[in-house]
Each structure stands twice: as C-alpha cells, then as structure tokens.
Short mmCIF file of C-alpha atoms in Angstrom, two decimals:
data_model
loop_
_atom_site.label_atom_id
_atom_site.label_comp_id
_atom_site.label_asym_id
_atom_site.label_seq_id
_atom_site.Cartn_x
_atom_site.Cartn_y
_atom_site.Cartn_z
CA MET A 1 24.51 -27.21 12.88
CA SER A 2 23.23 -30.35 14.34
CA THR A 3 26.72 -31.58 15.61
CA VAL A 4 27.11 -27.99 17.52
CA ASN A 5 23.75 -28.72 19.27
CA GLN A 6 24.83 -32.36 20.09
CA SER A 7 28.16 -31.17 21.39
CA LYS A 8 26.18 -28.31 23.43
CA PHE A 9 23.90 -31.15 24.76
CA ALA A 10 26.73 -33.54 25.65
CA ALA A 11 28.57 -30.95 27.44
CA LYS A 12 25.86 -30.05 29.54
CA GLY A 13 25.04 -33.53 30.18
CA VAL A 14 21.44 -33.27 28.60
CA ASN A 15 19.88 -36.45 27.73
CA ARG A 16 16.84 -37.38 26.03
CA ARG A 17 14.58 -37.95 29.12
CA GLN A 18 15.62 -34.32 30.13
CA PHE A 19 14.98 -32.82 26.98
CA LEU A 20 11.60 -34.13 26.75
CA ALA A 21 10.77 -33.04 30.18
CA THR A 22 11.83 -29.45 29.56
CA SER A 23 10.30 -29.03 26.32
CA ALA A 24 6.95 -30.51 27.94
CA LYS A 25 7.46 -27.79 31.01
CA ALA A 26 8.17 -25.25 28.30
CA THR A 27 4.95 -26.09 26.36
CA CYS A 28 3.11 -26.22 29.47
CA ALA A 29 4.27 -23.15 30.96
CA MET A 30 3.94 -20.93 27.44
CA GLY A 31 0.59 -22.50 27.01
CA LEU A 32 -0.82 -21.35 30.41
CA LEU A 33 0.48 -18.14 29.76
CA GLY A 34 -0.59 -17.72 26.19
CA MET A 35 -3.90 -18.52 27.55
CA GLY A 36 -3.76 -15.93 30.35
CA LEU A 37 -2.94 -13.52 28.07
CA THR A 38 -5.43 -14.30 25.21
CA ALA A 39 -8.09 -14.17 28.15
CA VAL A 40 -6.73 -10.52 29.00
CA ALA A 41 -6.78 -9.59 25.78
CA LYS A 42 -10.33 -10.86 24.70
CA GLN A 43 -11.54 -9.45 28.02
CA SER A 44 -10.58 -6.12 27.42
CA SER A 45 -11.58 -5.76 23.87
CA GLN A 46 -15.03 -5.15 24.79
CA LEU A 47 -15.54 -2.10 23.17
CA ASP A 48 -17.22 0.57 25.17
CA PRO A 49 -20.51 1.20 22.83
CA LEU A 50 -19.96 4.84 23.22
CA ALA A 51 -16.21 4.86 22.18
CA ILE A 52 -16.21 5.36 18.56
CA ARG A 53 -13.24 4.60 16.09
CA PRO A 54 -11.62 6.94 13.80
CA PRO A 55 -13.01 7.48 10.18
CA GLY A 56 -11.96 4.63 8.11
CA ALA A 57 -11.50 2.14 10.99
CA LEU A 58 -12.00 -1.55 9.66
CA SER A 59 -14.43 -3.45 11.33
CA GLU A 60 -13.62 -4.06 14.90
CA ASP A 61 -11.94 -7.62 14.78
CA ASP A 62 -9.68 -6.59 11.68
CA PHE A 63 -8.75 -3.04 13.43
CA LEU A 64 -7.40 -5.29 16.44
CA SER A 65 -5.58 -7.22 13.99
CA ALA A 66 -3.80 -4.11 12.51
CA CYS A 67 -3.54 -1.46 14.77
CA VAL A 68 -0.13 -0.96 16.23
CA ARG A 69 -1.27 1.62 18.79
CA CYS A 70 1.34 4.18 17.77
CA GLY A 71 -0.71 7.19 18.29
CA LEU A 72 -0.02 8.90 14.57
CA CYS A 73 -3.53 9.36 14.05
CA VAL A 74 -4.03 10.84 17.66
CA GLU A 75 -1.08 13.66 16.59
CA ALA A 76 -2.36 13.82 13.34
CA CYS A 77 -5.77 15.08 14.65
CA PRO A 78 -6.14 18.98 14.37
CA TYR A 79 -8.91 19.20 16.96
CA ASP A 80 -7.49 16.76 19.74
CA THR A 81 -10.68 14.45 18.99
CA LEU A 82 -8.79 11.13 19.11
CA LYS A 83 -7.49 9.64 22.25
CA LEU A 84 -5.47 6.52 23.07
CA ALA A 85 -7.16 4.15 25.08
CA ARG A 86 -5.75 3.63 28.91
CA TRP A 87 -5.79 0.67 30.51
CA PHE A 88 -9.07 -0.22 32.49
CA GLU A 89 -11.10 2.08 30.00
CA GLY A 90 -13.67 1.08 27.72
CA ALA A 91 -11.47 0.49 24.67
CA PRO A 92 -8.36 -1.98 24.06
CA THR A 93 -5.44 -0.07 25.87
CA GLY A 94 -3.45 1.76 23.28
CA THR A 95 -6.41 2.18 20.27
CA PRO A 96 -7.22 5.21 19.09
CA TYR A 97 -11.15 6.53 19.96
CA PHE A 98 -13.18 9.13 20.68
CA THR A 99 -16.08 10.03 22.68
CA ALA A 100 -18.99 11.89 20.65
CA ARG A 101 -20.68 13.39 23.45
CA ASN A 102 -16.79 14.91 24.58
CA THR A 103 -15.47 15.66 21.40
CA PRO A 104 -16.62 14.61 17.87
CA CYS A 105 -14.97 14.50 14.58
CA GLU A 106 -14.77 17.53 12.93
CA MET A 107 -14.82 15.75 9.44
CA CYS A 108 -11.40 17.18 8.12
CA GLU A 109 -11.81 16.93 4.28
CA ASP A 110 -8.32 15.75 3.99
CA ILE A 111 -8.68 13.34 6.69
CA PRO A 112 -5.04 13.58 8.22
CA CYS A 113 -5.93 10.58 10.59
CA VAL A 114 -6.21 8.09 7.97
CA LYS A 115 -3.32 9.42 6.08
CA ALA A 116 -1.22 9.12 9.10
CA CYS A 117 -1.97 5.48 10.00
CA PRO A 118 1.14 3.25 9.20
CA SER A 119 -0.86 -0.13 9.54
CA GLY A 120 -3.68 0.39 7.62
CA SER A 121 -6.32 -0.15 10.25
CA LEU A 122 -7.66 3.09 9.14
CA ASN A 123 -8.54 2.18 5.57
CA HIS A 124 -6.44 4.33 3.17
CA GLU A 125 -9.14 3.77 0.56
CA LEU A 126 -11.29 6.03 2.46
CA THR A 127 -10.91 9.35 0.54
CA ASP A 128 -14.35 11.51 1.03
CA ILE A 129 -15.00 12.00 4.85
CA ASP A 130 -18.74 11.76 3.90
CA ASP A 131 -18.62 8.15 3.29
CA SER A 132 -16.92 7.31 6.48
CA LYS A 133 -19.14 5.18 8.96
CA MET A 134 -17.27 5.83 12.20
CA GLY A 135 -21.12 4.67 13.92
CA ILE A 136 -24.37 5.34 12.97
CA ALA A 137 -26.35 8.07 14.92
CA VAL A 138 -29.52 6.63 16.57
CA LEU A 139 -32.44 8.81 18.39
CA THR A 140 -32.48 6.39 21.43
CA ASP A 141 -34.88 8.34 23.52
CA GLU A 142 -38.22 9.64 22.12
CA LYS A 143 -39.53 10.25 25.35
CA ASN A 144 -37.12 12.95 26.25
CA CYS A 145 -36.45 14.53 22.70
CA LEU A 146 -37.48 17.99 22.72
CA ASN A 147 -39.06 17.86 19.28
CA PHE A 148 -40.91 14.77 20.26
CA LYS A 149 -42.45 17.05 23.10
CA GLY A 150 -43.55 19.24 20.13
CA LEU A 151 -40.94 22.00 20.58
CA ARG A 152 -38.48 23.11 17.85
CA CYS A 153 -35.13 22.50 19.45
CA ASP A 154 -33.73 20.88 15.99
CA VAL A 155 -30.15 21.54 17.45
CA CYS A 156 -28.95 17.98 15.90
CA TYR A 157 -30.43 18.41 12.76
CA ARG A 158 -29.03 22.09 12.30
CA VAL A 159 -25.27 20.97 13.39
CA CYS A 160 -25.28 17.79 11.19
CA PRO A 161 -22.56 18.15 8.18
CA LEU A 162 -24.93 16.48 6.31
CA ILE A 163 -28.36 18.42 7.19
CA ASP A 164 -31.29 17.13 5.30
CA ASP A 165 -29.61 13.89 4.21
CA ALA A 166 -28.02 12.19 7.31
CA ILE A 167 -30.67 13.88 9.60
CA THR A 168 -34.22 15.08 8.44
CA LEU A 169 -36.92 16.54 9.95
CA GLU A 170 -40.21 14.79 9.59
CA MET A 171 -43.16 16.90 9.96
CA GLN A 172 -46.31 15.15 11.76
CA HIS A 173 -49.75 16.18 13.18
CA ASN A 174 -49.52 16.66 16.72
CA ALA A 175 -52.16 14.89 18.37
CA ARG A 176 -51.46 16.63 21.95
CA SER A 177 -52.58 20.07 20.99
CA GLY A 178 -54.61 19.31 17.78
CA HIS A 179 -53.53 22.05 15.73
CA HIS A 180 -49.59 21.87 15.96
CA ALA A 181 -46.87 20.21 13.81
CA MET A 182 -44.25 18.29 15.31
CA PHE A 183 -40.80 18.12 13.38
CA LEU A 184 -39.23 14.75 14.44
CA PRO A 185 -35.54 14.37 13.51
CA LYS A 186 -35.02 11.03 11.97
CA VAL A 187 -31.37 9.61 10.72
CA ASN A 188 -30.65 8.44 7.62
CA SER A 189 -28.47 5.23 8.38
CA ASP A 190 -27.05 5.19 4.58
CA SER A 191 -25.65 8.71 5.12
CA CYS A 192 -24.95 9.04 8.39
CA THR A 193 -21.07 9.16 9.07
CA GLY A 194 -21.06 8.71 12.70
CA CYS A 195 -19.23 12.17 13.59
CA GLY A 196 -21.08 12.56 16.67
CA LYS A 197 -21.89 16.26 16.41
CA CYS A 198 -25.55 15.57 16.93
CA GLU A 199 -24.62 13.72 20.29
CA HIS A 200 -22.25 16.35 21.24
CA VAL A 201 -24.65 19.42 20.88
CA CYS A 202 -28.14 17.64 22.14
CA VAL A 203 -29.05 20.12 24.84
CA LEU A 204 -30.19 17.16 27.26
CA GLU A 205 -28.29 16.50 30.26
CA GLU A 206 -28.28 12.90 28.42
CA PRO A 207 -28.49 13.23 24.97
CA ALA A 208 -31.26 11.46 23.28
CA ILE A 209 -29.58 10.72 20.38
CA LYS A 210 -26.42 8.85 20.49
CA VAL A 211 -23.82 7.39 18.02
CA LEU A 212 -23.39 3.75 18.42
CA PRO A 213 -21.02 1.54 16.59
CA THR A 214 -22.59 0.17 13.30
CA HIS A 215 -22.62 -3.26 14.60
CA ILE A 216 -24.66 -2.14 17.45
CA ALA A 217 -26.90 0.40 15.67
CA LEU A 218 -28.41 -1.68 12.76
CA GLY A 219 -29.87 -4.84 12.36
CA LYS A 220 -28.81 -7.47 9.71
CA THR A 221 -30.63 -9.53 7.49
CA ALA A 222 -29.91 -13.12 7.61
CA SER A 223 -28.02 -14.40 4.47
CA HIS A 224 -30.42 -16.73 3.48
CA ASP A 225 -33.44 -14.27 3.66
CA THR A 226 -34.23 -12.99 0.27
CA TYR A 227 -35.89 -9.80 0.92
CA ILE A 228 -32.38 -8.04 1.40
CA ASN A 229 -33.33 -5.47 -0.86
CA THR A 230 -36.86 -5.28 -0.59
CA GLU A 231 -37.32 -3.42 -3.83
CA GLU A 232 -35.55 -5.17 -6.18
CA THR A 233 -37.00 -8.29 -4.67
CA THR A 234 -40.37 -7.52 -5.15
CA LEU A 235 -39.96 -6.31 -8.55
CA GLU A 236 -38.29 -9.36 -9.53
CA MET A 237 -40.67 -11.61 -7.61
CA LEU A 238 -43.41 -9.87 -9.47
CA ASN A 239 -41.81 -10.41 -12.88
CA LYS A 240 -41.29 -13.91 -12.21
CA GLY A 241 -44.74 -14.34 -11.17
CA LEU A 242 -45.74 -12.84 -14.32
CA GLU A 243 -43.60 -15.17 -16.12
CA LEU A 244 -45.05 -18.44 -14.23
CA MET B 1 32.04 -19.20 38.07
CA SER B 2 29.50 -20.27 40.47
CA GLN B 3 31.82 -20.38 42.91
CA THR B 4 33.30 -17.07 42.83
CA LEU B 5 29.45 -15.70 42.32
CA LYS B 6 28.53 -17.01 45.82
CA GLN B 7 30.52 -14.51 47.61
CA LYS B 8 28.25 -11.59 48.29
CA PRO B 9 29.56 -8.64 46.33
CA THR B 10 30.10 -5.74 49.43
CA THR B 11 28.11 -2.77 47.64
CA HIS B 12 30.05 -0.23 49.80
CA GLY B 13 33.26 -1.28 47.98
CA PHE B 14 31.73 -1.80 44.68
CA ALA B 15 33.59 -0.15 41.67
CA LYS B 16 35.58 1.81 44.24
CA ALA B 17 38.64 0.75 42.63
CA ALA B 18 37.81 1.86 39.01
CA ILE B 19 36.49 5.31 40.48
CA LYS B 20 39.54 5.82 42.25
CA GLU B 21 41.50 4.75 39.28
CA LEU B 22 39.89 6.47 36.61
CA GLY B 23 37.81 9.06 38.77
CA TRP B 24 34.20 9.23 38.87
CA TRP B 25 33.18 10.28 35.51
CA ARG B 26 35.20 7.76 33.56
CA ALA B 27 33.58 5.22 35.92
CA HIS B 28 30.39 6.12 35.35
CA LYS B 29 30.33 7.48 31.45
CA PHE B 30 28.48 4.83 29.66
CA LEU B 31 25.85 4.86 32.34
CA PHE B 32 25.58 8.37 31.78
CA LEU B 33 25.72 8.41 28.09
CA ARG B 34 22.97 5.57 28.04
CA ARG B 35 20.75 7.45 30.34
CA LEU B 36 20.79 10.71 28.19
CA CYS B 37 20.45 8.61 24.96
CA GLN B 38 17.64 6.88 26.52
CA VAL B 39 15.94 10.46 27.60
CA CYS B 40 17.00 12.21 24.65
CA VAL B 41 15.14 9.56 22.42
CA PHE B 42 11.96 10.21 24.84
CA ALA B 43 12.47 13.86 25.14
CA LEU B 44 12.37 14.09 21.15
CA PHE B 45 8.87 12.34 21.02
CA ALA B 46 7.58 14.41 23.98
CA ILE B 47 8.84 17.84 22.72
CA SER B 48 8.53 17.57 18.81
CA PRO B 49 4.82 18.56 18.80
CA PHE B 50 5.81 21.78 20.32
CA ILE B 51 8.62 22.46 17.83
CA ALA B 52 6.03 21.58 15.26
CA THR B 53 3.73 24.10 16.26
CA TRP B 54 6.94 26.55 16.56
CA ALA B 55 8.82 25.74 13.41
CA GLY B 56 6.50 23.41 11.46
CA VAL B 57 8.66 20.38 11.62
CA TRP B 58 7.96 17.24 13.13
CA LEU B 59 11.25 15.76 14.40
CA LEU B 60 9.73 12.50 15.81
CA LYS B 61 6.02 11.70 15.92
CA GLY B 62 4.23 8.70 17.24
CA ASN B 63 6.07 6.38 19.70
CA LEU B 64 8.34 3.27 19.85
CA SER B 65 5.66 0.84 18.09
CA ALA B 66 5.70 2.83 14.95
CA SER B 67 6.80 6.40 14.49
CA GLU B 68 7.61 9.20 11.49
CA LEU B 69 11.21 10.72 11.60
CA PHE B 70 10.85 14.20 9.99
CA GLY B 71 7.15 13.19 9.07
CA VAL B 72 8.84 11.55 6.12
CA VAL B 73 10.81 8.62 7.17
CA PRO B 74 8.69 5.56 8.77
CA LEU B 75 10.12 3.81 11.70
CA SER B 76 8.29 0.81 13.61
CA ASP B 77 8.86 -1.70 15.78
CA PRO B 78 9.70 -4.99 14.18
CA LEU B 79 7.89 -7.34 16.82
CA ALA B 80 4.88 -4.95 16.75
CA SER B 81 4.82 -5.24 12.56
CA LEU B 82 5.59 -8.87 12.75
CA GLN B 83 2.69 -9.55 15.11
CA VAL B 84 0.20 -7.50 12.81
CA LEU B 85 1.34 -10.22 9.88
CA MET B 86 1.15 -12.91 11.90
CA THR B 87 -2.78 -11.86 12.55
CA GLY B 88 -2.99 -12.24 8.61
CA HIS B 89 -3.36 -8.07 8.10
CA LEU B 90 -1.23 -6.62 5.33
CA PRO B 91 -0.45 -3.29 6.54
CA GLU B 92 0.49 -0.34 4.48
CA LEU B 93 3.78 -0.23 3.21
CA SER B 94 5.32 2.34 5.80
CA LEU B 95 4.90 0.13 8.56
CA LEU B 96 6.92 -2.78 7.11
CA LEU B 97 9.60 -0.16 5.51
CA GLY B 98 9.71 1.24 9.23
CA ALA B 99 10.33 -2.11 10.51
CA VAL B 100 13.21 -3.08 7.97
CA ILE B 101 14.61 0.38 8.78
CA ILE B 102 14.76 -0.29 12.51
CA ALA B 103 15.97 -4.17 11.82
CA LEU B 104 18.73 -2.62 9.77
CA LEU B 105 19.65 -0.12 11.85
CA TYR B 106 20.09 -2.69 14.80
CA ALA B 107 21.88 -5.13 12.82
CA VAL B 108 24.36 -2.64 12.47
CA LEU B 109 24.73 -1.22 15.90
CA GLY B 110 24.04 -4.41 17.86
CA GLY B 111 20.60 -5.33 18.30
CA ARG B 112 20.26 -5.39 22.19
CA VAL B 113 21.73 -1.94 22.11
CA PHE B 114 17.99 -0.95 21.88
CA CYS B 115 17.77 -2.61 25.21
CA SER B 116 20.25 -0.52 27.07
CA TRP B 117 20.49 2.63 25.05
CA VAL B 118 16.68 3.12 24.14
CA CYS B 119 14.27 1.09 25.73
CA PRO B 120 12.71 3.00 28.47
CA VAL B 121 11.86 -0.45 30.94
CA ASN B 122 15.49 -0.81 30.93
CA MET B 123 15.74 2.14 33.52
CA VAL B 124 12.97 0.72 35.58
CA THR B 125 14.95 -2.93 35.97
CA ASP B 126 18.29 -1.04 36.49
CA LEU B 127 16.44 0.73 39.30
CA ALA B 128 15.64 -2.77 40.56
CA SER B 129 18.98 -4.19 40.01
CA TRP B 130 20.63 -1.09 41.67
CA LEU B 131 18.26 -1.36 44.87
CA ARG B 132 18.84 -5.08 44.86
CA ARG B 133 22.56 -4.13 45.27
CA LYS B 134 22.52 -1.44 47.60
CA MET B 135 20.09 -3.54 49.88
CA ASN B 136 22.38 -6.47 49.82
CA LEU B 137 19.06 -8.83 48.46
CA PRO B 138 20.29 -12.17 48.50
CA ARG B 139 20.43 -14.04 44.84
CA THR B 140 17.69 -16.05 44.19
CA THR B 141 17.08 -18.79 41.89
CA GLU B 142 17.70 -17.67 38.09
CA MET B 143 14.86 -18.56 35.35
CA PRO B 144 16.30 -20.14 32.07
CA ARG B 145 17.54 -17.63 29.75
CA ASN B 146 16.28 -18.98 26.71
CA LEU B 147 12.79 -18.25 28.20
CA ARG B 148 12.70 -15.23 26.13
CA TYR B 149 12.78 -17.18 22.82
CA TYR B 150 9.76 -19.39 24.21
CA LEU B 151 8.17 -16.40 24.95
CA LEU B 152 8.78 -14.52 21.44
CA ALA B 153 7.49 -17.45 19.56
CA LEU B 154 4.31 -17.34 21.98
CA VAL B 155 3.97 -13.82 21.10
CA LEU B 156 4.28 -14.53 17.42
CA ILE B 157 1.95 -17.51 17.65
CA LEU B 158 -0.95 -15.99 19.57
CA PRO B 159 -2.11 -13.80 16.38
CA VAL B 160 -2.24 -16.52 14.40
CA LEU B 161 -4.51 -18.43 16.56
CA THR B 162 -6.35 -15.33 18.06
CA GLY B 163 -6.28 -12.80 15.35
CA LEU B 164 -5.26 -10.26 18.07
CA THR B 165 -1.75 -8.74 18.41
CA VAL B 166 -2.13 -10.17 21.80
CA TRP B 167 1.26 -9.10 23.16
CA GLU B 168 0.29 -5.81 22.41
CA TRP B 169 -1.88 -5.39 25.40
CA VAL B 170 0.69 -6.03 27.97
CA ASN B 171 3.99 -5.13 26.04
CA PRO B 172 5.57 -2.82 28.71
CA VAL B 173 7.83 -0.80 26.32
CA PRO B 174 5.04 1.08 24.52
CA VAL B 175 2.96 1.03 27.64
CA LEU B 176 5.35 3.14 29.49
CA TYR B 177 5.59 5.53 26.32
CA ARG B 178 2.22 5.67 25.99
CA ALA B 179 1.98 6.57 29.76
CA ALA B 180 4.39 9.53 29.27
CA LEU B 181 3.63 10.86 25.99
CA PHE B 182 -0.24 10.20 25.58
CA GLY B 183 -0.89 10.22 29.47
CA ALA B 184 -2.27 6.63 29.83
CA GLY B 185 -1.00 6.23 33.25
CA SER B 186 -3.19 3.50 34.39
CA GLY B 187 -1.10 1.00 32.17
CA LEU B 188 1.76 1.61 34.74
CA TRP B 189 0.54 -1.44 36.76
CA ILE B 190 2.86 -3.72 34.18
CA LEU B 191 5.69 -1.58 34.86
CA ALA B 192 5.17 -1.91 38.88
CA ALA B 193 4.79 -5.88 38.12
CA ILE B 194 7.83 -5.88 36.47
CA PHE B 195 9.80 -3.86 39.09
CA LEU B 196 8.48 -6.01 41.60
CA LEU B 197 9.46 -8.93 39.65
CA ASP B 198 12.71 -7.89 39.39
CA MET B 199 13.43 -6.85 42.86
CA PHE B 200 12.03 -9.39 45.08
CA ILE B 201 11.19 -12.50 42.80
CA SER B 202 14.21 -12.98 40.35
CA GLU B 203 16.97 -11.28 39.51
CA ARG B 204 17.01 -9.41 36.14
CA ALA B 205 14.23 -11.37 35.39
CA TRP B 206 12.28 -8.96 32.78
CA CYS B 207 15.33 -7.60 30.38
CA GLY B 208 17.72 -10.82 31.18
CA HIS B 209 15.35 -13.61 30.88
CA LEU B 210 11.56 -12.75 29.58
CA CYS B 211 11.11 -9.74 27.42
CA PRO B 212 10.50 -11.12 23.79
CA THR B 213 11.25 -7.66 22.40
CA GLY B 214 14.83 -7.86 23.38
CA ALA B 215 15.18 -11.39 22.38
CA LEU B 216 14.09 -10.30 18.78
CA PHE B 217 16.68 -7.49 18.87
CA GLY B 218 19.14 -9.89 20.13
CA LEU B 219 18.60 -12.33 17.07
CA ILE B 220 18.60 -9.03 14.91
CA GLY B 221 22.10 -8.03 16.48
CA LYS B 222 24.04 -11.27 15.52
CA VAL B 223 24.88 -9.97 12.64
CA SER B 224 26.09 -6.57 14.08
CA PRO B 225 30.01 -5.67 13.62
CA VAL B 226 30.03 -3.62 16.79
CA LYS B 227 31.04 -5.74 20.12
CA VAL B 228 32.29 -5.37 23.80
CA SER B 229 35.66 -6.86 23.74
CA ALA B 230 38.09 -7.95 26.73
CA VAL B 231 40.98 -6.58 25.10
CA ASN B 232 43.14 -6.54 28.00
CA ALA B 233 41.95 -9.86 29.58
CA LYS B 234 45.27 -10.59 31.02
CA ASP B 235 45.00 -7.27 33.15
CA CYS B 236 41.67 -8.83 34.93
CA ASP B 237 42.34 -9.15 38.55
CA ASN B 238 39.27 -10.99 39.20
CA CYS B 239 37.54 -8.42 41.21
CA MET B 240 34.38 -9.47 39.70
CA ASP B 241 32.86 -6.10 39.39
CA CYS B 242 31.84 -6.92 35.90
CA PHE B 243 30.02 -9.63 36.79
CA VAL B 244 27.83 -7.78 39.52
CA ILE B 245 27.15 -4.98 37.24
CA CYS B 246 26.49 -6.74 33.93
CA PRO B 247 22.58 -7.44 33.19
CA GLU B 248 23.79 -10.73 31.06
CA ARG B 249 26.77 -11.84 32.96
CA GLN B 250 27.02 -15.21 31.20
CA VAL B 251 28.19 -13.36 28.10
CA LEU B 252 31.65 -12.29 30.20
CA LYS B 253 33.37 -15.29 31.20
CA PRO B 254 33.77 -16.75 27.48
CA ALA B 255 35.31 -13.02 26.84
CA LEU B 256 37.63 -12.95 29.57
CA LYS B 257 38.55 -16.70 30.12
CA GLY B 258 38.21 -18.11 26.51
CA LYS B 259 39.94 -18.09 23.47
CA GLN B 260 38.95 -14.87 22.06
CA PRO B 261 38.02 -11.80 23.82
CA MET B 262 34.91 -10.67 21.93
CA ILE B 263 31.61 -10.83 23.37
CA THR B 264 29.84 -12.46 20.33
CA ASP B 265 26.96 -13.68 22.56
CA SER B 266 23.80 -11.83 21.51
CA ASP B 267 22.60 -11.61 24.66
CA CYS B 268 24.76 -8.58 25.53
CA THR B 269 23.28 -5.36 25.60
CA GLN B 270 26.21 -3.38 25.01
CA CYS B 271 25.66 -1.13 27.88
CA GLY B 272 28.99 -0.60 28.32
CA ARG B 273 29.05 -0.78 32.24
CA CYS B 274 31.66 -3.32 32.43
CA ILE B 275 33.91 -0.80 30.67
CA ASP B 276 32.84 1.76 33.33
CA VAL B 277 33.64 -0.38 36.24
CA CYS B 278 36.93 -2.07 35.36
CA ALA B 279 39.58 -0.39 36.95
CA GLN B 280 41.99 -2.47 35.16
CA ARG B 281 40.33 -1.16 31.63
CA VAL B 282 39.89 -4.87 30.46
CA PHE B 283 36.90 -3.99 28.44
CA GLN B 284 36.63 -1.88 25.28
CA PHE B 285 33.94 -1.35 22.59
CA GLN B 286 35.18 -2.70 19.11
CA ASN B 287 34.40 -3.60 15.69
CA ARG B 288 34.97 -7.24 14.52
CA LYS B 289 37.38 -5.85 11.82
CA ASN B 290 39.75 -4.81 14.60
CA GLN B 291 39.33 -7.65 16.27
CA ASN B 292 40.42 -9.58 13.76
CA ARG B 293 43.21 -7.40 13.31
CA ILE B 294 44.39 -7.63 17.23
CA ALA B 295 44.07 -11.54 16.69
CA LEU B 296 46.29 -11.53 13.94
CA LYS B 297 48.72 -9.20 15.88
CA ALA B 298 48.95 -11.47 18.73
CA GLU B 299 49.42 -14.35 16.46
CA ASN B 300 52.48 -12.32 14.77
CA ASN B 301 54.10 -11.72 18.18
CA GLN B 302 53.96 -15.17 19.38
#
C-alpha cells in the first residue's frame, strides 16, 4: 500500500512541503465548513414550543441524534397528524412533529408511528399509548378560560381521553356571584400524555390550554435537593428525627 | 489530456456522428433508461400510498433515507445510518439491516450506479451540465476531486462532536425527495444552490467533486463486478465526445489509452453516456469475468 502511494506521489511530483500545505488547507476548509454546518444545524434545532414530537420520542437531543427523517412515522399515522418539518419552519428540517391546535394525536392503541420508526428515535419500548409523554397540557391563561369566568365550558375536560385523570374539574366557590360554584380545569402532569385534544378543541380563538414540550412545561428539582419526593422525604425525616 | 480538452467542444456537432451512425434511440438509450429508472424509483414512492389504499399493499414506504419494501424489507441510506451510529445512538435493527441490504445491493450493481440511476440530484446537476454545454460556458478551474472524501470524513466526524446528524440538515438527496413526497418545498433552496454552483462556479462541482453520499457509494462499489469497458479502444478516433459528456472524465483515459480497457476507477457512475455518444461503439457494459476472458483471448491471439 505505502509503496503504491509513494509511486503515486512521485509521479505527480508531490513533495513533503506540498503535502503538508495541502493537508493544512484541506483541514482548514473542512474545519470552517464543519463549523458552518454545525451552526446551521444548531440554529435551526430550536424547536417551536408548539411543535410536538410523536409519541415515544426520545428527549429532543437524543431524538435529533437518532431520527433519519424518513417519514415512515408520517405515513404510518392514519390521521395525518404528523408532518415532516420543512426548512425555515419551527423544527429541524425533515423531522416529524405535529401541531396540537391543528390536528391532535388520536392516541391509536397500536401506536403505528412508533412501530414504523426504523431508527428507534420513537422508542419501541412504548407499548401503552397512555404512557406516552408527547408533552404536557398547561392551562396557560386563567384570565380568558371560560370556566374561570364561572361558565361551564368544560370542553377540554370532556374531550380528554384520560378524563378525570389527566384533566379534572376542581370545584371552587365563586366569590364574584357569591352563591355559585366554579369548575376549574386542572391538568395532572403525571397522567397527561400531551395528545393535544384539549388544545385542539378549546373554544377560544387562542386556546387557554396548550400542550408544551415536557422540558418547557415542567419544573425540575435540582439534583442536590432533598425534597424531590416530598412525601417520602418528610416521612423519612420524621422517622430519622424520632430516631435522633 | 489537457491539450485536447482545451479545444472547445462545439455543441452543434455534439454526438452527431453517433446519432447518424446508430440512430437517435441508440445514441440516447442509456440516458433514457437512466431517467426512466430515476423517475420510476421516485414514482414508486409517490404512488405507493394510493396503491396501498386500493390494494392494501405498500410497495415502497418512506423515502431514500429509510424505507420499507412491501412493508417488510427494510432499506436505508448507509450514510444516514452511519451518521446515526456516529452520534452514539444504537438504532433499531431494521435501520442497520436496511443499510446492509442497500450496501450489498450497490456492491453488486456498482456503487455509483446510485448516483446516475437513482439519485434525483443527478437530474439537477445533469441539467446544469447540459445548459453549460448548450451555452458554451467556459471551462472553469476544477476543484480537487478528493474533496468528497474529506467531506465524507467531515460528515461522519461531526455527529461524534455534536451529537447531531448534522449532514441531514442540508443533504440535498433527501431534501429533494422530501420536497416531492412530503411537500417540503422550502428546502429546495439547497438544490438551487447546487444548480448555480454547477452552472456558473465550477463544472460538475457537486456530483463530481463534493457529494459525500456519492463518495461512500463509490467506496462500496469498488468490489462491484459490473463495469464499463472500452472493449473497442482501438477503434477510438479521438472525437472526444465521451470526454465532453462524462461526469467523471478522468476515468476514461486509463481505459482508452492504458493497458487494460476496463474502467476500474470507482468514480465512474456507470451512467452509460459514453456508450451512447460513441459512434465507434468503443464502450460496453461488462462484468469482470468477461473482462478476464477478453484479456485472455487477446493474449492467445498474439
């Protein structure tokens, strides 16, 4: 092999100096190009908060490592919910997403999109659609939500596939009228799958409840915090306190 | 070579001898078959959803990045799959199996057969090259041809450094397919950029010098038994038509003037245009076995 290379170089009259110069040039060019491409990729990886990934999607970073943008999940979806992102849209080009306000996830029991995914960017370990975490519904606007005005809209609550679990109505005294009750929709983030049906059906022009990606919707306890699980921690502390 | 290449090819007379000698059809046969193949592969993806609703069978599902044949056989782009592996993500078996199937397929058919017979970008760059010829645009400085291997290395290193399959943001091959199949037309600016690059900046810049997908398929195709061979090199009258039309013209000279007539350079896309445009019928598709037989025959005759 090396003799072949040497003879090649000899034939073209490439000497060490030229070789080093060419290598340096090529390295610089590829370095610049690489930085440019990375900048483009990173810049356009800022997922629109209203673009929701399909069920079973890995965390956004892992998802972007894995997804080959083949569109098999899009073609597997019987409700045309999923779209492949275009350039200059709110998701990295070619990756699947849906916008809950337009078309929510219909929560197919056999989860065809996950089954179709060849790369595992939609995790095949997800077998019960009720376990999916596409996002978390958040009641973003209490001011305009009709139920907070004392009306019985309840549409988000009634349409929820996990009614009385993912969304509950909390009865509260209506201080404004003095003798009525208010039924306030409340999202249980442990159960909510992020299917987006609540956002889809919200009767307001701009929905008061929105599905947000989990990392935006949820707070996170610092890892050094001892109050991660308040119930257990408190008991443990009490017990320890008794021991002391 | 450079001396002869400097003569500007007159487009009016291009391949006239071949058309006259062989007739229009035989002088355009492989071009036509190639376009047909490219369109058919695309059409299979495009009409499959309709066939599926009508007959319940998906012929081809997905796109060139990864797809399913008959809903069972996985096929996937080896470069995309390699990139995913390089990010450190272990994909489902079907993606890897699909990449192996595709790699084996092109190892048999000839690696860059993908470039000229399947890849949709080829139509864009061929159009640029055709317009270049029609408009008699001057030859420009060539980029080094091994740039594509540097780019291939870059494409495979970036996922390691960034954790992102960076190339897939701009890879023009799936961009074109997604644009056509999933209506993602806004990515077509990349194709426009490639067209302008090929047309006005550097001849055959994309497919011939840069594309990392082509580079990988070229490497895969090194073992392929199918090759173009200058079987009648002695009949060559130096009309240079094959040099004008060939997207990788550096592969022709060794076959025409060298010791053995087979084009062994993995850069050859096996588009067959040299076969088309040659009135002397110098070139033919061959497999390596036949080649050896011809060489033996020649030896025996001497």
